[in-house]
Coordinates of C-alpha atoms in Angstrom, one line a residue:
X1 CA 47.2 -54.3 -27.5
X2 CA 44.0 -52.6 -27.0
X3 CA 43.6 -49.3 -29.0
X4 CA 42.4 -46.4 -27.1
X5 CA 39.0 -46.0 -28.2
X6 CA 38.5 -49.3 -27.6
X7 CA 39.1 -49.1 -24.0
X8 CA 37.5 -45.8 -24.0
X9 CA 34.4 -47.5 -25.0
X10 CA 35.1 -50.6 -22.6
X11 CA 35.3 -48.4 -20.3
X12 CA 32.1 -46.4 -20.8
X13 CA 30.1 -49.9 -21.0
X14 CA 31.6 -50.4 -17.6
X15 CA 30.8 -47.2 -16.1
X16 CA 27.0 -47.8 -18.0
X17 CA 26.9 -51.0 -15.8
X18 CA 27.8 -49.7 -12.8
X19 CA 25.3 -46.9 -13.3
X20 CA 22.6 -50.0 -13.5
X21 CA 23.8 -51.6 -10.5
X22 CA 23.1 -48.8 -8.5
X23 CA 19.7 -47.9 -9.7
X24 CA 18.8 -51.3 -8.7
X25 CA 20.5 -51.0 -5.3
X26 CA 23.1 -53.9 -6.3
X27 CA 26.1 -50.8 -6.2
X28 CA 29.1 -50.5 -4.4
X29 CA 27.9 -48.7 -1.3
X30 CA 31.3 -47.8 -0.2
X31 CA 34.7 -46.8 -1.8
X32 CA 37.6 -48.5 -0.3
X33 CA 39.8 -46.6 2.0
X34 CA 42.6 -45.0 0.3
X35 CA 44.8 -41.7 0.9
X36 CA 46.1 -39.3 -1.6
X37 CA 48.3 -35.8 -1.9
X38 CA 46.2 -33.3 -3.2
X39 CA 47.7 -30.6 -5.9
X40 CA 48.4 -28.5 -2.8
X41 CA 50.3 -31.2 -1.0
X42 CA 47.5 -31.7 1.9
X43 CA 46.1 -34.8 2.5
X44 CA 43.0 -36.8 0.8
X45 CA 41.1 -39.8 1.8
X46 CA 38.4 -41.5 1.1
X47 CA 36.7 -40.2 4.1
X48 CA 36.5 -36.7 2.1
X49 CA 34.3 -38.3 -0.3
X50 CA 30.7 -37.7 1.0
X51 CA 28.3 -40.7 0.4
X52 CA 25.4 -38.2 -0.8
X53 CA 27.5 -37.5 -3.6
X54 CA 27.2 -39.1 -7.5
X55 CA 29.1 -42.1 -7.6
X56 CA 32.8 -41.5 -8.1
X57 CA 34.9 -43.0 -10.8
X58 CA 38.8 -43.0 -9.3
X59 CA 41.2 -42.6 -12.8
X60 CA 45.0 -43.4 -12.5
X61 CA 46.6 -40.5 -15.1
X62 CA 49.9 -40.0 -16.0
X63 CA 49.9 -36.6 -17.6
X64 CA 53.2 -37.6 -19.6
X65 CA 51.4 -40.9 -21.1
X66 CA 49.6 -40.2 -24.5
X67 CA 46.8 -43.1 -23.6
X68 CA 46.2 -40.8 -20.3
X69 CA 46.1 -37.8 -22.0
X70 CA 43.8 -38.9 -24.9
X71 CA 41.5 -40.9 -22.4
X72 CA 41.4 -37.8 -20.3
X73 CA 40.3 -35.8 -23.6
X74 CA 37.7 -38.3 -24.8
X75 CA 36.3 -37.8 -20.9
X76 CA 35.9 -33.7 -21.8
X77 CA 34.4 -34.6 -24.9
X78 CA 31.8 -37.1 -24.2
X79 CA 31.2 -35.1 -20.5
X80 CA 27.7 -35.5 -20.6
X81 CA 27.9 -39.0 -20.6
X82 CA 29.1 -38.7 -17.7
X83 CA 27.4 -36.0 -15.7
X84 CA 26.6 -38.3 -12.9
X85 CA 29.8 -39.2 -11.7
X86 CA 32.5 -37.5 -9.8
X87 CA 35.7 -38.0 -11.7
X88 CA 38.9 -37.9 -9.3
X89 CA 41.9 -37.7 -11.3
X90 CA 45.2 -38.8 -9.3
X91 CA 48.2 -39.0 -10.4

C-alpha cells in the first residue's frame, strides 16, 4: 500500500504534467460533464465551471478518512504549488 506522501507526491508530479500539457496546448480542453449537490443542497455541474478559469483539479474527500484528511492538509500546506488550479472538493 502506498503511503500518503507518496501519493501526495505522485500526485503533484501528475498535476506538474498536466500543467505542461496545457502550456503546450496538448490539455484537456474540456471537463467531462458531471453533476454535484453543493454544501447548500443546490445543484452543480460542470457547466458552472467557466472555461476562462485555471484548470480545475476535481478531489474525491471523505472528511471521516484520515488519507483524505491528511491529503487535504498537505494541499493547504504546499498551496502555492498549486496556485494555478481550482481545487473542487466533493464529497
Amino acid at each position: 500500500m502506498l503511503s500518503p506522501g507518496s501519493i501526495i507526491l505522485r500526485g503533484l508530479f501528475i498535476f506538474k504534467r498536466i500543467a505542461v500539457k496545457m502550456h503546450t496546448g496538448d490539455g484537456i480542453l474540456h471537463l467531462p460533464k458531471f453533476r454535484f449537490a453543493s454544501l447548500e443542497g443546490k445543484l452543480f455541474t460542470s457547466r458552472a465551471i467557466s472555461h476562462d478559469h485555471a484548470p480545475v483539479i476535481i478531489n474525491h474527500f471523505d472528511p471521516e478518512c484520515e488519507d483524505c484528511q491528511y491529503t487535504a492538509e498537505q494541499i493547504r500546506v504546499h498551496r502555492l504549488s498549486f496556485a494555478g488550479y481550482r481545487i473542487i472538493m466533493v464529497t
